[in-house]
Amino acid sequence: PFKTDSTKQFVLDGTRTLWETQDASDTYVSKVEFEAKTDGVLICEWHGNWEFEVSPTSDDGPYAEKPQVISFRMLANGSEIAKSFRNIDAPEKNSGAMFGCYQAPAGNITVIVQARTYRIDGSKITEAMDNATSTVNNRGCFINERELIVNFRKR
């Protein structure tokens, strides 16, 4: 198996709603790369824990109807093979896992995990940050300990 684990904190910015692979310090959520000599099957597992910078809904405050969430997805050679549901910001600290399989061709293989955080406002998603000009709190999310394990089974 190929494995990457990290205790280096990944900082997920609350000013964007896009899927993030790397943060401002070039830390990956999780990434495994290798070369497969034959085609085969990837069996992938990721688990990790995270903490919201601020939990706007935990105290039924002004954002109780607009919760902040974090979502994760796993990609193998650019194809989505697993995705977590929206994990809400109450409780402030939480953990989760994803599992996926992928039929892989021979050659270079890249498995990455991406994350994004946003607010749910009815049927819309918006930035988690309160005010685009605020420098005090961007309502980010910190992804702490995590591990990505990729097993390759040749045909």
PDB file of C-alpha atoms in Angstrom:
ATOM      1  CA  PRO A   1       0.000   0.000   0.000  1.00  0.00           C
ATOM      2  CA  PHE A   2       0.938   3.634  -0.526  1.00  0.00           C
ATOM      3  CA  LYS A   3       0.272   5.885   2.421  1.00  0.00           C
ATOM      4  CA  THR A   4       0.532   9.512   3.434  1.00  0.00           C
ATOM      5  CA  ASP A   5      -0.334  10.836   6.841  1.00  0.00           C
ATOM      6  CA  SER A   6       0.046  14.276   8.226  1.00  0.00           C
ATOM      7  CA  THR A   7      -0.211  16.143  11.461  1.00  0.00           C
ATOM      8  CA  LYS A   8       0.689  19.417   9.725  1.00  0.00           C
ATOM      9  CA  GLN A   9      -2.413  21.569   9.902  1.00  0.00           C
ATOM     10  CA  PHE A  10      -4.182  22.408   6.630  1.00  0.00           C
ATOM     11  CA  VAL A  11      -5.912  25.804   6.761  1.00  0.00           C
ATOM     12  CA  LEU A  12      -9.096  25.934   4.697  1.00  0.00           C
ATOM     13  CA  ASP A  13      -9.912  29.548   3.836  1.00  0.00           C
ATOM     14  CA  GLY A  14     -13.468  30.734   4.540  1.00  0.00           C
ATOM     15  CA  THR A  15     -13.352  33.378   1.792  1.00  0.00           C
ATOM     16  CA  ARG A  16     -13.849  30.885  -1.074  1.00  0.00           C
ATOM     17  CA  THR A  17     -16.335  28.134  -1.854  1.00  0.00           C
ATOM     18  CA  LEU A  18     -14.124  26.226  -4.317  1.00  0.00           C
ATOM     19  CA  TRP A  19     -12.565  22.810  -3.775  1.00  0.00           C
ATOM     20  CA  GLU A  20      -9.082  23.313  -2.274  1.00  0.00           C
ATOM     21  CA  THR A  21      -6.138  20.922  -2.734  1.00  0.00           C
ATOM     22  CA  GLN A  22      -3.336  23.022  -1.210  1.00  0.00           C
ATOM     23  CA  ASP A  23      -3.421  25.843   1.308  1.00  0.00           C
ATOM     24  CA  ALA A  24      -1.414  29.088   1.321  1.00  0.00           C
ATOM     25  CA  SER A  25       1.622  27.292   2.813  1.00  0.00           C
ATOM     26  CA  ASP A  26       1.521  24.609   0.037  1.00  0.00           C
ATOM     27  CA  THR A  27       0.313  21.925   2.439  1.00  0.00           C
ATOM     28  CA  TYR A  28      -1.887  19.295   0.760  1.00  0.00           C
ATOM     29  CA  VAL A  29      -5.059  17.969   2.349  1.00  0.00           C
ATOM     30  CA  SER A  30      -3.719  14.520   1.320  1.00  0.00           C
ATOM     31  CA  LYS A  31      -1.916  13.264  -1.771  1.00  0.00           C
ATOM     32  CA  VAL A  32      -0.373   9.974  -2.970  1.00  0.00           C
ATOM     33  CA  GLU A  33       1.497   9.592  -6.264  1.00  0.00           C
ATOM     34  CA  PHE A  34       3.081   6.469  -7.767  1.00  0.00           C
ATOM     35  CA  GLU A  35       3.655   4.686 -11.065  1.00  0.00           C
ATOM     36  CA  ALA A  36       1.660   1.533 -11.808  1.00  0.00           C
ATOM     37  CA  LYS A  37       3.454  -0.931 -14.097  1.00  0.00           C
ATOM     38  CA  THR A  38       0.170  -2.608 -15.090  1.00  0.00           C
ATOM     39  CA  ASP A  39      -3.495  -1.683 -15.005  1.00  0.00           C
ATOM     40  CA  GLY A  40      -5.414  -2.591 -11.878  1.00  0.00           C
ATOM     41  CA  VAL A  41      -7.749  -1.414  -9.152  1.00  0.00           C
ATOM     42  CA  LEU A  42      -7.154   1.253  -6.505  1.00  0.00           C
ATOM     43  CA  ILE A  43      -8.772   0.748  -3.112  1.00  0.00           C
ATOM     44  CA  CYS A  44      -8.552   4.079  -1.280  1.00  0.00           C
ATOM     45  CA  GLU A  45      -9.271   5.141   2.289  1.00  0.00           C
ATOM     46  CA  TRP A  46      -9.040   8.606   3.861  1.00  0.00           C
ATOM     47  CA  HIS A  47      -9.828   9.694   7.385  1.00  0.00           C
ATOM     48  CA  GLY A  48      -9.161  12.900   9.239  1.00  0.00           C
ATOM     49  CA  ASN A  49     -10.378  15.388  11.818  1.00  0.00           C
ATOM     50  CA  TRP A  50     -11.099  19.094  11.639  1.00  0.00           C
ATOM     51  CA  GLU A  51     -12.039  22.103  13.716  1.00  0.00           C
ATOM     52  CA  PHE A  52     -14.020  25.183  12.699  1.00  0.00           C
ATOM     53  CA  GLU A  53     -12.398  28.527  13.500  1.00  0.00           C
ATOM     54  CA  VAL A  54     -15.752  29.808  14.756  1.00  0.00           C
ATOM     55  CA  SER A  55     -18.956  27.845  15.098  1.00  0.00           C
ATOM     56  CA  PRO A  56     -21.711  30.287  14.113  1.00  0.00           C
ATOM     57  CA  THR A  57     -24.576  27.836  14.619  1.00  0.00           C
ATOM     58  CA  SER A  58     -23.485  26.074  17.806  1.00  0.00           C
ATOM     59  CA  ASP A  59     -25.112  28.676  20.057  1.00  0.00           C
ATOM     60  CA  ASP A  60     -28.228  29.307  17.926  1.00  0.00           C
ATOM     61  CA  GLY A  61     -26.782  32.707  17.142  1.00  0.00           C
ATOM     62  CA  PRO A  62     -27.573  34.884  14.125  1.00  0.00           C
ATOM     63  CA  TYR A  63     -26.444  32.159  11.683  1.00  0.00           C
ATOM     64  CA  ALA A  64     -28.478  29.256  13.041  1.00  0.00           C
ATOM     65  CA  GLU A  65     -30.407  29.182   9.754  1.00  0.00           C
ATOM     66  CA  LYS A  66     -27.218  29.523   7.652  1.00  0.00           C
ATOM     67  CA  PRO A  67     -24.856  26.830   8.921  1.00  0.00           C
ATOM     68  CA  GLN A  68     -21.227  26.605   7.889  1.00  0.00           C
ATOM     69  CA  VAL A  69     -20.235  23.178   6.569  1.00  0.00           C
ATOM     70  CA  ILE A  70     -17.132  21.364   5.375  1.00  0.00           C
ATOM     71  CA  SER A  71     -17.147  18.772   2.587  1.00  0.00           C
ATOM     72  CA  PHE A  72     -14.442  16.444   1.312  1.00  0.00           C
ATOM     73  CA  ARG A  73     -13.920  14.519  -1.914  1.00  0.00           C
ATOM     74  CA  MET A  74     -11.316  12.059  -3.161  1.00  0.00           C
ATOM     75  CA  LEU A  75     -10.026  12.103  -6.751  1.00  0.00           C
ATOM     76  CA  ALA A  76      -8.069   9.399  -8.579  1.00  0.00           C
ATOM     77  CA  ASN A  77      -6.404  10.721 -11.755  1.00  0.00           C
ATOM     78  CA  GLY A  78      -8.949  13.550 -11.756  1.00  0.00           C
ATOM     79  CA  SER A  79     -12.066  11.362 -11.370  1.00  0.00           C
ATOM     80  CA  GLU A  80     -14.159  11.702  -8.213  1.00  0.00           C
ATOM     81  CA  ILE A  81     -14.283   8.346  -6.428  1.00  0.00           C
ATOM     82  CA  ALA A  82     -15.640   9.377  -3.002  1.00  0.00           C
ATOM     83  CA  LYS A  83     -17.366  12.371  -1.441  1.00  0.00           C
ATOM     84  CA  SER A  84     -18.440  13.203   2.092  1.00  0.00           C
ATOM     85  CA  PHE A  85     -21.769  14.777   2.868  1.00  0.00           C
ATOM     86  CA  ARG A  86     -21.916  18.274   4.358  1.00  0.00           C
ATOM     87  CA  ASN A  87     -20.457  18.185   7.861  1.00  0.00           C
ATOM     88  CA  ILE A  88     -22.075  20.995   9.843  1.00  0.00           C
ATOM     89  CA  ASP A  89     -20.161  23.300  12.218  1.00  0.00           C
ATOM     90  CA  ALA A  90     -21.848  22.052  15.374  1.00  0.00           C
ATOM     91  CA  PRO A  91     -19.929  20.466  17.044  1.00  0.00           C
ATOM     92  CA  GLU A  92     -16.902  22.657  16.342  1.00  0.00           C
ATOM     93  CA  LYS A  93     -14.570  19.605  16.235  1.00  0.00           C
ATOM     94  CA  ASN A  94     -15.404  16.493  14.247  1.00  0.00           C
ATOM     95  CA  SER A  95     -13.932  13.671  12.168  1.00  0.00           C
ATOM     96  CA  GLY A  96     -14.872  11.561   9.178  1.00  0.00           C
ATOM     97  CA  ALA A  97     -13.792   8.986   6.619  1.00  0.00           C
ATOM     98  CA  MET A  98     -14.230   8.225   2.912  1.00  0.00           C
ATOM     99  CA  PHE A  99     -13.655   5.062   0.884  1.00  0.00           C
ATOM    100  CA  GLY A 100     -13.479   4.618  -2.879  1.00  0.00           C
ATOM    101  CA  CYS A 101     -12.347   2.292  -5.667  1.00  0.00           C
ATOM    102  CA  TYR A 102     -11.054   3.124  -9.131  1.00  0.00           C
ATOM    103  CA  GLN A 103     -10.025   1.080 -12.176  1.00  0.00           C
ATOM    104  CA  ALA A 104      -6.591   2.480 -12.933  1.00  0.00           C
ATOM    105  CA  PRO A 105      -4.579   2.232 -16.139  1.00  0.00           C
ATOM    106  CA  ALA A 106      -0.849   1.527 -16.138  1.00  0.00           C
ATOM    107  CA  GLY A 107       1.237   4.674 -15.683  1.00  0.00           C
ATOM    108  CA  ASN A 108       1.259   7.599 -13.292  1.00  0.00           C
ATOM    109  CA  ILE A 109      -1.401   7.495 -10.588  1.00  0.00           C
ATOM    110  CA  THR A 110      -2.375  10.476  -8.427  1.00  0.00           C
ATOM    111  CA  VAL A 111      -4.904  10.264  -5.601  1.00  0.00           C
ATOM    112  CA  ILE A 112      -5.756  13.540  -3.854  1.00  0.00           C
ATOM    113  CA  VAL A 113      -8.253  14.690  -1.269  1.00  0.00           C
ATOM    114  CA  GLN A 114      -9.887  18.096  -1.610  1.00  0.00           C
ATOM    115  CA  ALA A 115     -11.934  20.093   0.886  1.00  0.00           C
ATOM    116  CA  ARG A 116     -14.156  23.146   0.876  1.00  0.00           C
ATOM    117  CA  THR A 117     -16.086  25.125   3.457  1.00  0.00           C
ATOM    118  CA  TYR A 118     -19.122  27.320   2.870  1.00  0.00           C
ATOM    119  CA  ARG A 119     -22.464  28.431   4.320  1.00  0.00           C
ATOM    120  CA  ILE A 120     -25.808  27.036   3.285  1.00  0.00           C
ATOM    121  CA  ASP A 121     -28.370  29.791   2.748  1.00  0.00           C
ATOM    122  CA  GLY A 122     -31.561  28.147   1.558  1.00  0.00           C
ATOM    123  CA  SER A 123     -30.728  26.597  -1.804  1.00  0.00           C
ATOM    124  CA  LYS A 124     -27.581  28.723  -2.249  1.00  0.00           C
ATOM    125  CA  ILE A 125     -24.061  28.304  -0.994  1.00  0.00           C
ATOM    126  CA  THR A 126     -22.107  31.383   0.063  1.00  0.00           C
ATOM    127  CA  GLU A 127     -18.694  32.155   1.507  1.00  0.00           C
ATOM    128  CA  ALA A 128     -18.358  31.270   5.166  1.00  0.00           C
ATOM    129  CA  MET A 129     -16.753  34.622   5.948  1.00  0.00           C
ATOM    130  CA  ASP A 130     -19.036  37.349   7.336  1.00  0.00           C
ATOM    131  CA  ASN A 131     -17.572  40.285   5.477  1.00  0.00           C
ATOM    132  CA  ALA A 132     -15.207  40.172   2.507  1.00  0.00           C
ATOM    133  CA  THR A 133     -13.125  43.035   3.915  1.00  0.00           C
ATOM    134  CA  SER A 134     -12.703  41.585   7.410  1.00  0.00           C
ATOM    135  CA  THR A 135      -9.170  40.598   8.369  1.00  0.00           C
ATOM    136  CA  VAL A 136     -10.030  39.449  11.876  1.00  0.00           C
ATOM    137  CA  ASN A 137     -11.885  36.214  11.182  1.00  0.00           C
ATOM    138  CA  ASN A 138     -12.465  34.537   7.844  1.00  0.00           C
ATOM    139  CA  ARG A 139     -14.369  31.630   9.402  1.00  0.00           C
ATOM    140  CA  GLY A 140     -11.910  29.087   8.122  1.00  0.00           C
ATOM    141  CA  CYS A 141     -11.563  25.476   9.066  1.00  0.00           C
ATOM    142  CA  PHE A 142      -8.465  23.658  10.297  1.00  0.00           C
ATOM    143  CA  ILE A 143      -7.917  20.116   9.056  1.00  0.00           C
ATOM    144  CA  ASN A 144      -5.660  18.422  11.571  1.00  0.00           C
ATOM    145  CA  GLU A 145      -4.518  14.790  11.667  1.00  0.00           C
ATOM    146  CA  ARG A 146      -5.364  12.839   8.525  1.00  0.00           C
ATOM    147  CA  GLU A 147      -4.291   9.768   6.595  1.00  0.00           C
ATOM    148  CA  LEU A 148      -4.705   8.585   2.995  1.00  0.00           C
ATOM    149  CA  ILE A 149      -4.080   4.904   2.236  1.00  0.00           C
ATOM    150  CA  VAL A 150      -4.057   3.633  -1.357  1.00  0.00           C
ATOM    151  CA  ASN A 151      -3.888  -0.083  -2.110  1.00  0.00           C
ATOM    152  CA  PHE A 152      -3.133  -1.067  -5.728  1.00  0.00           C
ATOM    153  CA  ARG A 153      -4.216  -4.498  -6.966  1.00  0.00           C
ATOM    154  CA  LYS A 154      -2.860  -5.450 -10.364  1.00  0.00           C
ATOM    155  CA  ARG A 155      -4.889  -7.524 -12.775  1.00  0.00           C
TER     156      ARG A 155
END
